[in-house]
């Protein structure tokens, strides 16, 4: 119990201490006009209140990631707590804040445009591919996971296929609505369900007489029953809740609705801290109620949704347990919607398809949903594996964009460079060792090659950064964030 409570307290303290430093290092300008006001279009650029933006950001980034990830991460034992707390404060929350604020300074630009500006135009094509791949996988995963949960609490006549179809209908309707109508109206209610259900799970766990594993010298080891090594697997299993590249595709959406830069720490950094709290609670619940073998069997026999059901019913009973499951369901549905909305705008920007009419919106949206519908037939665990890989590669790209931004402006860039190097090395090891890459296993050769590749990439990154800085004029827009309005806005803006 002490580790759970101490971890949550550390996350909150991180918001007030490290989050404040990150905000100061970025250098906010409360008097600066934001894209929501300057580019108001009544569709994507719509000024909204700070609380509404915050709850939209939380529901956009959360999905089933901070629940399913920690459930699977619980197989490693209490060591998972360390990654959630440290990863969230020093990595994930910084990652989310920086991309959100850099987008805010660049007309609400998405990650591919930011990568083009700060890393070079050729990089834009690579980032576009990764962003679109990631969003497609996220959208599909966040259709399949809530569908399984809904099936578990609804009558037998409502089949899984019917539920998936209904979710896509909801997505289609919401995608074509202005953001303040699609998310601004519904999400506050979704957020209330999420917060109440998460608190109920946490309080029932703490005051229900359950033995919550603590992190001690004796438990500081790998408990995974399958023998899977902690590095790099844990850092891909628990992504949402620690650090997640998916968030870099969502922050620009809220950057387009924020009214003041001083809201950024609460909206971007703070909501990632909130996600970390959710992750801590579900990791603790999974470790407390099941041993590793049982937990592993439940996950392998289906998806982590089975664990969600059991935890909810065991801690809260049938009625309130069902409400808690609904609280989990709203996360992936809301994140899936935002993933497809981002996928539509990024695809339209990349292909130069005007989004000013409903016909053109549907021209992009419907084919994307058709591809996702096909992918829902793929085994969930396979989808999750590819999602995690694409997710963390995107996180590396986002951290490198943030580092270049800080470097060019003579700010402390180590706050993003250090987590960026760590995640880059983890991604390269993952590619060399896992079957989805070179399948070499965690051998000495894999580690050596990963080290060489990581160093090579960082040398290239550093040299191109120095060259870029040498060639900058003091009045350059890269230094002063002074852009002509609409520089990075698609034709619908």
Tab-separated table of C-alpha atoms in Angstrom:
chain	number	residue	atom	x	y	z
A	1	UNK	CA	0.000	0.000	0.000
A	2	UNK	CA	2.800	2.427	0.883
A	3	UNK	CA	4.321	2.136	-2.592
A	4	UNK	CA	0.967	2.827	-4.255
A	5	UNK	CA	0.246	5.879	-2.104
A	6	UNK	CA	3.840	7.079	-2.305
A	7	UNK	CA	3.833	6.682	-6.078
A	8	UNK	CA	0.620	8.707	-6.447
A	9	UNK	CA	2.009	11.385	-4.107
A	10	UNK	CA	5.221	11.496	-6.157
A	11	UNK	CA	3.246	11.996	-9.369
A	12	UNK	CA	1.318	14.910	-7.854
A	13	UNK	CA	4.512	16.438	-6.453
A	14	UNK	CA	6.115	16.027	-9.870
A	15	UNK	CA	3.363	18.164	-11.383
A	16	UNK	CA	3.977	21.048	-8.984
A	17	UNK	CA	7.785	20.880	-8.943
A	18	UNK	CA	9.160	19.425	-12.184
A	19	UNK	CA	6.158	20.498	-14.205
A	20	UNK	CA	6.697	24.079	-13.048
A	21	UNK	CA	10.346	23.894	-14.103
A	22	UNK	CA	9.427	22.524	-17.548
A	23	UNK	CA	6.954	25.379	-17.979
A	24	UNK	CA	9.581	27.955	-16.960
A	25	UNK	CA	12.172	26.378	-19.256
A	26	UNK	CA	9.775	26.564	-22.201
A	27	UNK	CA	8.979	30.208	-21.470
A	28	UNK	CA	5.244	30.804	-21.825
A	29	UNK	CA	3.785	34.064	-23.103
A	30	UNK	CA	0.308	34.613	-21.582
A	31	UNK	CA	-0.288	37.601	-23.888
A	32	UNK	CA	0.337	35.673	-27.103
A	33	UNK	CA	-2.682	35.105	-29.349
A	34	UNK	CA	-3.404	31.393	-29.690
A	35	UNK	CA	-4.472	29.521	-32.863
A	36	UNK	CA	-7.956	29.041	-31.380
A	37	UNK	CA	-8.524	32.792	-31.607
A	38	UNK	CA	-6.382	33.690	-34.620
A	39	UNK	CA	-7.588	30.835	-36.835
A	40	UNK	CA	-11.094	30.301	-35.474
A	41	UNK	CA	-13.081	28.290	-38.030
A	42	UNK	CA	-15.914	26.834	-35.954
A	43	UNK	CA	-14.737	23.301	-36.669
A	44	UNK	CA	-11.216	22.422	-35.441
A	45	UNK	CA	-10.125	25.864	-34.221
A	46	UNK	CA	-12.652	26.684	-31.513
A	47	UNK	CA	-11.775	28.439	-28.209
A	48	UNK	CA	-12.860	26.315	-25.250
A	49	UNK	CA	-12.476	26.588	-21.489
A	50	UNK	CA	-9.467	25.259	-19.583
A	51	UNK	CA	-11.450	22.515	-17.728
A	52	UNK	CA	-13.067	21.345	-20.962
A	53	UNK	CA	-9.741	21.245	-22.789
A	54	UNK	CA	-8.170	19.328	-19.914
A	55	UNK	CA	-10.848	16.628	-19.816
A	56	UNK	CA	-10.729	16.301	-23.628
A	57	UNK	CA	-6.944	15.918	-23.455
A	58	UNK	CA	-7.222	13.274	-20.709
A	59	UNK	CA	-9.834	11.243	-22.556
A	60	UNK	CA	-7.958	11.625	-25.858
A	61	UNK	CA	-4.678	10.280	-24.472
A	62	UNK	CA	-5.967	7.710	-21.990
A	63	UNK	CA	-7.726	5.005	-24.026
A	64	UNK	CA	-7.241	1.514	-22.646
A	65	UNK	CA	-3.482	2.152	-22.583
A	66	UNK	CA	-3.147	3.226	-18.928
A	67	UNK	CA	-5.331	0.251	-17.960
A	68	UNK	CA	-4.415	-2.595	-20.307
A	69	UNK	CA	-0.711	-1.650	-20.285
A	70	UNK	CA	-0.350	-1.662	-16.464
A	71	UNK	CA	-2.401	-4.871	-16.243
A	72	UNK	CA	0.132	-6.588	-18.506
A	73	UNK	CA	2.972	-4.701	-16.835
A	74	UNK	CA	1.843	-6.080	-13.470
A	75	UNK	CA	3.272	-9.426	-14.601
A	76	UNK	CA	6.712	-7.950	-13.875
A	77	UNK	CA	5.799	-7.213	-10.257
A	78	UNK	CA	6.230	-4.004	-8.216
A	79	UNK	CA	9.148	-2.885	-10.392
A	80	UNK	CA	6.430	-1.686	-12.793
A	81	UNK	CA	5.637	1.110	-10.321
A	82	UNK	CA	9.064	2.653	-10.906
A	83	UNK	CA	8.567	2.988	-14.648
A	84	UNK	CA	5.093	4.492	-14.242
A	85	UNK	CA	6.237	7.175	-11.773
A	86	UNK	CA	9.665	8.022	-13.210
A	87	UNK	CA	8.582	7.591	-16.829
A	88	UNK	CA	5.526	9.788	-16.360
A	89	UNK	CA	7.211	12.681	-14.515
A	90	UNK	CA	10.478	12.836	-16.468
A	91	UNK	CA	9.304	11.466	-19.812
A	92	UNK	CA	5.629	11.272	-20.649
A	93	UNK	CA	4.394	14.506	-19.067
A	94	UNK	CA	7.367	16.446	-20.485
A	95	UNK	CA	6.740	14.858	-23.891
A	96	UNK	CA	3.065	15.840	-23.866
A	97	UNK	CA	3.707	19.368	-22.617
A	98	UNK	CA	6.420	20.136	-25.140
A	99	UNK	CA	4.525	18.883	-28.193
A	100	UNK	CA	1.339	20.609	-27.053
A	101	UNK	CA	3.096	23.923	-26.511
A	102	UNK	CA	5.245	23.758	-29.656
A	103	UNK	CA	2.067	23.063	-31.636
A	104	UNK	CA	0.417	26.003	-29.882
A	105	UNK	CA	3.279	28.191	-31.125
A	106	UNK	CA	2.925	26.835	-34.671
A	107	UNK	CA	-0.719	27.306	-35.657
A	108	UNK	CA	-1.784	24.030	-34.006
A	109	UNK	CA	0.451	22.056	-36.381
A	110	UNK	CA	0.511	18.263	-36.179
A	111	UNK	CA	3.679	16.285	-35.507
A	112	UNK	CA	4.648	15.735	-39.202
A	113	UNK	CA	4.690	19.500	-39.836
A	114	UNK	CA	6.646	20.122	-36.635
A	115	UNK	CA	9.152	17.439	-37.606
A	116	UNK	CA	9.504	19.037	-41.039
A	117	UNK	CA	10.216	22.430	-39.506
A	118	UNK	CA	12.643	21.374	-36.778
A	119	UNK	CA	14.229	18.194	-38.192
A	120	UNK	CA	14.114	18.865	-41.929
A	121	UNK	CA	11.587	18.381	-44.740
A	122	UNK	CA	12.672	14.820	-45.691
A	123	UNK	CA	11.804	13.697	-42.151
A	124	UNK	CA	8.215	14.832	-42.674
A	125	UNK	CA	7.445	11.883	-44.953
A	126	UNK	CA	8.808	9.342	-42.447
A	127	UNK	CA	6.891	10.947	-39.580
A	128	UNK	CA	3.701	11.084	-41.641
A	129	UNK	CA	3.941	7.343	-42.296
A	130	UNK	CA	4.586	6.557	-38.635
A	131	UNK	CA	1.848	8.919	-37.442
A	132	UNK	CA	-0.747	7.474	-39.830
A	133	UNK	CA	0.288	3.890	-39.019
A	134	UNK	CA	0.119	4.584	-35.295
A	135	UNK	CA	-3.253	6.306	-35.465
A	136	UNK	CA	-4.716	3.507	-37.576
A	137	UNK	CA	-3.494	0.921	-35.039
A	138	UNK	CA	-4.700	3.016	-32.105
A	139	UNK	CA	-8.113	3.510	-33.654
A	140	UNK	CA	-8.424	-0.219	-34.352
A	141	UNK	CA	-7.193	-1.299	-30.915
A	142	UNK	CA	-9.556	1.192	-29.312
A	143	UNK	CA	-12.465	-0.262	-31.251
A	144	UNK	CA	-11.650	-3.889	-30.406
A	145	UNK	CA	-10.982	-3.394	-26.691
A	146	UNK	CA	-14.206	-1.533	-25.755
A	147	UNK	CA	-16.198	-3.890	-27.984
A	148	UNK	CA	-14.970	-6.841	-25.902
A	149	UNK	CA	-15.854	-5.029	-22.689
A	150	UNK	CA	-19.318	-4.046	-23.939
A	151	UNK	CA	-19.979	-7.626	-25.041
A	152	UNK	CA	-19.253	-8.839	-21.485
A	153	UNK	CA	-22.013	-6.707	-19.927
A	154	UNK	CA	-24.718	-6.816	-22.635
A	155	UNK	CA	-27.274	-9.476	-23.706
A	156	UNK	CA	-26.075	-12.369	-25.888
A	157	UNK	CA	-28.080	-11.205	-28.895
A	158	UNK	CA	-25.814	-8.152	-29.164
A	159	UNK	CA	-22.869	-9.779	-30.919
A	160	UNK	CA	-19.298	-8.523	-31.032
A	161	UNK	CA	-19.663	-7.700	-34.735
A	162	UNK	CA	-22.778	-5.614	-34.050
A	163	UNK	CA	-21.010	-3.713	-31.260
A	164	UNK	CA	-18.025	-2.955	-33.504
A	165	UNK	CA	-20.423	-1.692	-36.174
A	166	UNK	CA	-22.206	0.579	-33.682
A	167	UNK	CA	-18.902	2.024	-32.466
A	168	UNK	CA	-17.928	2.858	-36.052
A	169	UNK	CA	-21.302	4.550	-36.603
A	170	UNK	CA	-20.695	6.683	-33.495
A	171	UNK	CA	-17.176	7.517	-34.727
A	172	UNK	CA	-18.467	8.486	-38.175
A	173	UNK	CA	-21.106	10.843	-36.754
A	174	UNK	CA	-18.681	12.408	-34.275
A	175	UNK	CA	-15.856	12.789	-36.799
A	176	UNK	CA	-17.875	15.070	-39.060
A	177	UNK	CA	-19.110	17.311	-36.212
A	178	UNK	CA	-17.228	20.418	-35.012
A	179	UNK	CA	-14.910	19.607	-32.107
A	180	UNK	CA	-16.929	21.588	-29.554
A	181	UNK	CA	-20.007	19.542	-30.498
A	182	UNK	CA	-18.319	16.140	-30.949
A	183	UNK	CA	-16.157	16.287	-27.797
A	184	UNK	CA	-16.996	19.466	-25.927
A	185	UNK	CA	-20.531	18.325	-25.079
A	186	UNK	CA	-20.100	14.599	-24.414
A	187	UNK	CA	-16.612	14.360	-22.908
A	188	UNK	CA	-17.354	16.113	-19.577
A	189	UNK	CA	-19.878	13.344	-18.816
A	190	UNK	CA	-17.424	10.667	-19.949
A	191	UNK	CA	-14.802	12.297	-17.731
A	192	UNK	CA	-17.075	12.225	-14.681
A	193	UNK	CA	-17.703	8.496	-15.176
A	194	UNK	CA	-13.973	7.854	-15.551
A	195	UNK	CA	-12.944	9.835	-12.473
A	196	UNK	CA	-15.642	8.372	-10.218
A	197	UNK	CA	-14.991	4.778	-11.310
A	198	UNK	CA	-11.199	5.133	-10.945
A	199	UNK	CA	-11.567	6.604	-7.454
A	200	UNK	CA	-13.945	3.793	-6.520
A	201	UNK	CA	-11.453	1.128	-7.655
A	202	UNK	CA	-8.606	2.850	-5.802
A	203	UNK	CA	-10.489	3.389	-2.542
A	204	UNK	CA	-11.911	-0.143	-2.542
A	205	UNK	CA	-8.430	-1.508	-3.074
A	206	UNK	CA	-6.919	0.571	-0.248
A	207	UNK	CA	-9.702	0.178	2.351
A	208	UNK	CA	-10.898	-3.297	1.355
A	209	UNK	CA	-8.297	-5.213	3.354
A	210	UNK	CA	-6.335	-6.300	0.276
A	211	UNK	CA	-2.600	-6.895	0.391
A	212	UNK	CA	-1.092	-4.432	-2.048
A	213	UNK	CA	2.475	-5.417	-3.031
A	214	UNK	CA	5.150	-2.906	-2.070
A	215	UNK	CA	8.464	-2.209	-3.755
A	216	UNK	CA	11.175	-3.537	-1.434
A	217	UNK	CA	14.709	-4.898	-1.950
A	218	UNK	CA	13.116	-8.357	-2.029
A	219	UNK	CA	10.561	-7.453	-4.717
A	220	UNK	CA	12.982	-5.433	-6.858
A	221	UNK	CA	13.185	-8.173	-9.464
A	222	UNK	CA	11.384	-9.602	-12.472
A	223	UNK	CA	8.291	-11.629	-11.537
A	224	UNK	CA	7.116	-12.247	-15.108
A	225	UNK	CA	5.951	-15.907	-15.179
A	226	UNK	CA	6.966	-16.228	-18.830
A	227	UNK	CA	10.506	-15.131	-18.039
A	228	UNK	CA	10.274	-12.122	-20.356
A	229	UNK	CA	13.085	-9.741	-19.494
A	230	UNK	CA	12.280	-6.309	-18.115
A	231	UNK	CA	14.264	-4.418	-20.758
A	232	UNK	CA	12.993	-3.490	-23.226
A	233	UNK	CA	9.619	-5.261	-22.900
A	234	UNK	CA	8.311	-3.378	-19.843
A	235	UNK	CA	8.915	-0.028	-21.535
A	236	UNK	CA	6.706	-1.069	-24.439
A	237	UNK	CA	4.092	-2.882	-22.365
A	238	UNK	CA	3.459	0.177	-20.192
A	239	UNK	CA	3.511	3.068	-22.629
A	240	UNK	CA	0.340	5.028	-21.922
A	241	UNK	CA	0.742	5.846	-18.243
A	242	UNK	CA	4.504	6.389	-18.614
A	243	UNK	CA	5.388	7.757	-22.063
A	244	UNK	CA	3.439	7.392	-25.290
A	245	UNK	CA	4.000	8.765	-28.778
A	246	UNK	CA	0.272	8.580	-29.444
A	247	UNK	CA	-0.127	11.636	-27.228
A	248	UNK	CA	1.904	13.685	-29.714
A	249	UNK	CA	-0.864	13.119	-32.247
A	250	UNK	CA	-3.508	14.322	-29.778
A	251	UNK	CA	-1.952	17.378	-28.130
A	252	UNK	CA	-2.194	19.507	-31.323
A	253	UNK	CA	-5.946	18.932	-31.340
A	254	UNK	CA	-6.243	20.648	-27.952
A	255	UNK	CA	-3.595	23.218	-28.933
A	256	UNK	CA	-6.163	24.366	-31.501
A	257	UNK	CA	-8.786	25.001	-28.793
A	258	UNK	CA	-6.643	26.515	-25.989
A	259	UNK	CA	-7.139	30.187	-25.179
A	260	UNK	CA	-3.941	30.931	-23.240
A	261	UNK	CA	-0.431	29.489	-23.018
A	262	UNK	CA	-0.542	29.502	-19.219
A	263	UNK	CA	-3.146	26.703	-19.387
A	264	UNK	CA	-0.587	24.342	-20.923
A	265	UNK	CA	0.945	22.916	-17.734
A	266	UNK	CA	-2.454	21.835	-16.398
A	267	UNK	CA	-3.811	20.680	-19.746
A	268	UNK	CA	-0.781	18.812	-21.119
A	269	UNK	CA	1.577	18.020	-18.235
A	270	UNK	CA	-1.204	17.649	-15.660
A	271	UNK	CA	-3.402	15.303	-17.639
A	272	UNK	CA	-0.440	12.979	-18.244
A	273	UNK	CA	0.106	12.936	-14.472
A	274	UNK	CA	-3.567	12.012	-14.082
A	275	UNK	CA	-3.049	9.168	-16.536
A	276	UNK	CA	-0.110	8.003	-14.430
A	277	UNK	CA	-2.379	7.853	-11.368
A	278	UNK	CA	-4.856	5.708	-13.317
A	279	UNK	CA	-2.009	3.402	-14.346
A	280	UNK	CA	-0.776	3.071	-10.754
A	281	UNK	CA	-4.224	2.075	-9.502
A	282	UNK	CA	-4.784	-0.589	-12.165
A	283	UNK	CA	-1.273	-2.015	-11.826
A	284	UNK	CA	-1.754	-2.261	-8.045
A	285	UNK	CA	-5.195	-3.854	-8.418
A	286	UNK	CA	-3.872	-6.488	-10.832
A	287	UNK	CA	-0.944	-7.381	-8.555
A	288	UNK	CA	-3.135	-7.478	-5.453
A	289	UNK	CA	-5.988	-9.637	-6.698
A	290	UNK	CA	-4.110	-12.161	-8.873
A	291	UNK	CA	-0.830	-13.990	-8.778
A	292	UNK	CA	1.397	-13.848	-11.837
A	293	UNK	CA	0.352	-17.218	-13.246
A	294	UNK	CA	-3.367	-16.470	-12.955
A	295	UNK	CA	-2.944	-13.000	-14.416
A	296	UNK	CA	-0.875	-14.332	-17.306
A	297	UNK	CA	-3.449	-17.028	-18.051
A	298	UNK	CA	-6.319	-14.505	-18.043
A	299	UNK	CA	-4.475	-12.206	-20.445
A	300	UNK	CA	-3.477	-15.041	-22.783
A	301	UNK	CA	-6.984	-16.488	-22.837
A	302	UNK	CA	-8.413	-13.316	-24.311
A	303	UNK	CA	-7.430	-9.714	-23.743
A	304	UNK	CA	-6.831	-7.700	-20.558
A	305	UNK	CA	-10.554	-6.888	-20.692
A	306	UNK	CA	-11.144	-10.120	-18.755
A	307	UNK	CA	-8.942	-8.766	-15.965
A	308	UNK	CA	-10.845	-5.458	-16.017
A	309	UNK	CA	-14.107	-7.360	-15.529
A	310	UNK	CA	-12.775	-9.459	-12.671
A	311	UNK	CA	-11.139	-6.533	-10.862
A	312	UNK	CA	-14.286	-4.415	-11.157
A	313	UNK	CA	-16.646	-7.106	-9.887
A	314	UNK	CA	-14.310	-8.318	-7.126
A	315	UNK	CA	-13.740	-4.825	-5.724
A	316	UNK	CA	-17.122	-3.184	-6.325
A	317	UNK	CA	-19.706	-5.921	-6.773
A	318	UNK	CA	-21.995	-6.511	-9.723
A	319	UNK	CA	-23.797	-3.149	-9.897
A	320	UNK	CA	-20.957	-0.741	-9.165
A	321	UNK	CA	-18.547	-3.086	-10.926
A	322	UNK	CA	-20.563	-2.676	-14.106
A	323	UNK	CA	-20.406	1.098	-13.702
A	324	UNK	CA	-16.621	0.822	-13.312
A	325	UNK	CA	-16.436	-1.229	-16.519
A	326	UNK	CA	-18.422	1.512	-18.261
A	327	UNK	CA	-15.827	3.958	-16.933
A	328	UNK	CA	-13.127	1.894	-18.643
A	329	UNK	CA	-15.187	1.634	-21.838
A	330	UNK	CA	-15.443	5.419	-22.297
A	331	UNK	CA	-11.640	5.715	-22.377
A	332	UNK	CA	-10.925	3.736	-25.546
A	333	UNK	CA	-14.063	4.965	-27.273
A	334	UNK	CA	-13.072	8.589	-26.700
A	335	UNK	CA	-9.425	7.959	-27.632
A	336	UNK	CA	-10.439	5.969	-30.696
A	337	UNK	CA	-12.604	8.833	-31.866
A	338	UNK	CA	-9.805	11.352	-31.380
A	339	UNK	CA	-7.335	8.998	-33.106
A	340	UNK	CA	-9.501	8.785	-36.223
A	341	UNK	CA	-10.143	12.524	-36.141
A	342	UNK	CA	-6.389	13.170	-36.046
A	343	UNK	CA	-5.802	10.511	-38.711
A	344	UNK	CA	-8.292	12.232	-40.990
A	345	UNK	CA	-6.667	15.663	-40.637
A	346	UNK	CA	-3.092	14.352	-40.984
A	347	UNK	CA	-4.040	12.268	-44.047
A	348	UNK	CA	-5.903	15.182	-45.608
A	349	UNK	CA	-2.968	17.536	-44.970
A	350	UNK	CA	-0.483	15.061	-46.415
A	351	UNK	CA	-2.549	14.348	-49.532
A	352	UNK	CA	-3.666	18.002	-49.877
A	353	UNK	CA	-7.351	17.095	-49.748
A	354	UNK	CA	-9.470	20.112	-48.829
A	355	UNK	CA	-11.716	19.410	-45.805
A	356	UNK	CA	-14.100	22.338	-46.195
A	357	UNK	CA	-17.138	20.256	-47.186
A	358	UNK	CA	-18.841	17.181	-45.755
A	359	UNK	CA	-18.287	15.289	-49.003
A	360	UNK	CA	-14.521	15.789	-48.796
A	361	UNK	CA	-14.453	14.888	-45.100
A	362	UNK	CA	-16.218	11.606	-45.878
A	363	UNK	CA	-13.902	11.032	-48.861
A	364	UNK	CA	-11.030	10.660	-46.389
A	365	UNK	CA	-12.907	9.231	-43.406
A	366	UNK	CA	-14.777	6.287	-44.934
A	367	UNK	CA	-11.733	4.553	-46.509
A	368	UNK	CA	-9.863	4.883	-43.199
A	369	UNK	CA	-12.722	3.252	-41.315
A	370	UNK	CA	-12.930	0.475	-43.918
A	371	UNK	CA	-9.241	-0.365	-43.395
A	372	UNK	CA	-9.695	-0.331	-39.625
A	373	UNK	CA	-12.740	-2.600	-39.864
A	374	UNK	CA	-10.608	-5.192	-41.669
A	375	UNK	CA	-7.869	-4.875	-39.015
A	376	UNK	CA	-10.355	-5.625	-36.213
A	377	UNK	CA	-10.301	-9.231	-37.444
A	378	UNK	CA	-6.588	-9.504	-36.539
A	379	UNK	CA	-5.702	-11.042	-33.164
A	380	UNK	CA	-5.723	-8.324	-30.477
A	381	UNK	CA	-2.356	-9.320	-28.991
A	382	UNK	CA	-0.694	-8.955	-32.425
A	383	UNK	CA	-2.260	-5.529	-32.920
A	384	UNK	CA	-1.127	-4.482	-29.454
A	385	UNK	CA	2.467	-5.546	-30.190
A	386	UNK	CA	2.655	-3.464	-33.370
A	387	UNK	CA	0.858	-0.567	-31.705
A	388	UNK	CA	3.416	-0.494	-28.889
A	389	UNK	CA	6.335	-0.466	-31.317
A	390	UNK	CA	4.913	2.296	-33.529
A	391	UNK	CA	3.865	4.179	-30.408
A	392	UNK	CA	7.316	4.368	-28.860
A	393	UNK	CA	9.054	5.177	-32.158
A	394	UNK	CA	6.676	8.135	-32.435
A	395	UNK	CA	7.573	9.115	-28.866
A	396	UNK	CA	11.254	9.196	-29.838
A	397	UNK	CA	10.508	11.419	-32.842
A	398	UNK	CA	8.468	13.758	-30.630
A	399	UNK	CA	11.233	14.024	-28.025
A	400	UNK	CA	13.810	14.769	-30.731
A	401	UNK	CA	11.575	17.489	-32.184
A	402	UNK	CA	11.218	18.963	-28.685
A	403	UNK	CA	14.978	18.750	-28.084
A	404	UNK	CA	15.750	20.559	-31.333
A	405	UNK	CA	13.220	23.267	-30.456
A	406	UNK	CA	14.841	23.870	-27.054
A	407	UNK	CA	18.362	23.657	-28.488
A	408	UNK	CA	17.685	26.258	-31.169
A	409	UNK	CA	16.219	28.599	-28.548
A	410	UNK	CA	19.146	28.096	-26.130
A	411	UNK	CA	16.964	26.422	-23.491
A	412	UNK	CA	17.806	23.380	-21.359
A	413	UNK	CA	17.352	20.647	-23.943
A	414	UNK	CA	18.548	17.800	-21.685
A	415	UNK	CA	15.029	17.494	-20.255
A	416	UNK	CA	13.896	15.968	-23.551
A	417	UNK	CA	17.190	14.683	-24.953
A	418	UNK	CA	17.899	12.225	-22.111
A	419	UNK	CA	14.503	10.467	-22.195
A	420	UNK	CA	14.734	10.616	-26.003
A	421	UNK	CA	18.061	8.750	-26.055
A	422	UNK	CA	16.765	6.155	-23.592
A	423	UNK	CA	13.631	5.472	-25.621
A	424	UNK	CA	15.597	5.435	-28.890
A	425	UNK	CA	17.896	2.750	-27.504
A	426	UNK	CA	14.893	0.762	-26.229
A	427	UNK	CA	13.242	0.983	-29.679
A	428	UNK	CA	16.385	-0.153	-31.498
A	429	UNK	CA	16.865	-3.087	-29.095
A	430	UNK	CA	13.211	-3.994	-29.590
A	431	UNK	CA	13.587	-3.990	-33.386
A	432	UNK	CA	16.725	-6.140	-33.287
A	433	UNK	CA	15.396	-8.611	-30.726
A	434	UNK	CA	11.674	-9.051	-31.378
A	435	UNK	CA	10.055	-11.245	-34.085
A	436	UNK	CA	8.428	-8.157	-35.643
A	437	UNK	CA	11.973	-6.923	-36.350
A	438	UNK	CA	15.128	-9.005	-36.860
A	439	UNK	CA	14.192	-11.653	-34.272
A	440	UNK	CA	17.714	-11.907	-32.815
A	441	UNK	CA	16.503	-12.225	-29.235
A	442	UNK	CA	18.142	-10.378	-26.354
A	443	UNK	CA	21.627	-11.525	-27.263
A	444	UNK	CA	24.941	-9.765	-26.732
A	445	UNK	CA	25.137	-9.111	-30.468
A	446	UNK	CA	21.692	-7.468	-30.425
A	447	UNK	CA	22.755	-5.130	-27.631
A	448	UNK	CA	26.038	-4.256	-29.357
A	449	UNK	CA	24.350	-3.522	-32.689
A	450	UNK	CA	21.670	-1.489	-30.911
A	451	UNK	CA	24.310	0.594	-29.158
A	452	UNK	CA	26.153	1.269	-32.431
A	453	UNK	CA	22.952	2.225	-34.280
A	454	UNK	CA	21.770	4.467	-31.431
A	455	UNK	CA	25.091	6.296	-31.229
A	456	UNK	CA	25.172	6.686	-35.011
A	457	UNK	CA	21.676	8.156	-35.125
A	458	UNK	CA	22.409	10.551	-32.277
A	459	UNK	CA	25.649	11.750	-33.890
A	460	UNK	CA	23.746	12.435	-37.120
A	461	UNK	CA	21.004	14.204	-35.165
A	462	UNK	CA	23.513	16.329	-33.244
A	463	UNK	CA	25.532	17.326	-36.303
A	464	UNK	CA	22.455	18.334	-38.305
A	465	UNK	CA	21.286	20.369	-35.310
A	466	UNK	CA	24.571	22.249	-35.063
A	467	UNK	CA	24.488	22.969	-38.789
A	468	UNK	CA	20.901	24.186	-38.566
A	469	UNK	CA	21.767	26.509	-35.681
A	470	UNK	CA	24.853	27.932	-37.432
A	471	UNK	CA	22.789	28.832	-40.490
A	472	UNK	CA	20.033	30.587	-38.548
A	473	UNK	CA	19.606	34.325	-38.782
A	474	UNK	CA	18.728	36.004	-35.421
A	475	UNK	CA	15.366	37.030	-36.874
A	476	UNK	CA	14.579	33.522	-38.142
A	477	UNK	CA	11.121	32.182	-37.371
A	478	UNK	CA	12.658	29.046	-35.833
A	479	UNK	CA	14.091	31.201	-33.045
A	480	UNK	CA	11.239	33.613	-32.524
A	481	UNK	CA	8.154	31.479	-33.240
A	482	UNK	CA	6.954	34.242	-35.512
A	483	UNK	CA	4.985	32.604	-38.283
A	484	UNK	CA	2.560	33.991	-40.798
A	485	UNK	CA	-0.913	32.966	-39.673
A	486	UNK	CA	-1.934	29.726	-41.372
A	487	UNK	CA	1.600	28.453	-42.085
A	488	UNK	CA	0.838	24.919	-40.963
A	489	UNK	CA	-2.921	24.836	-41.343
A	490	UNK	CA	-4.470	22.546	-43.916
A	491	UNK	CA	-6.721	23.937	-46.616
A	492	UNK	CA	-9.780	23.600	-44.395
A	493	UNK	CA	-8.183	26.212	-42.044
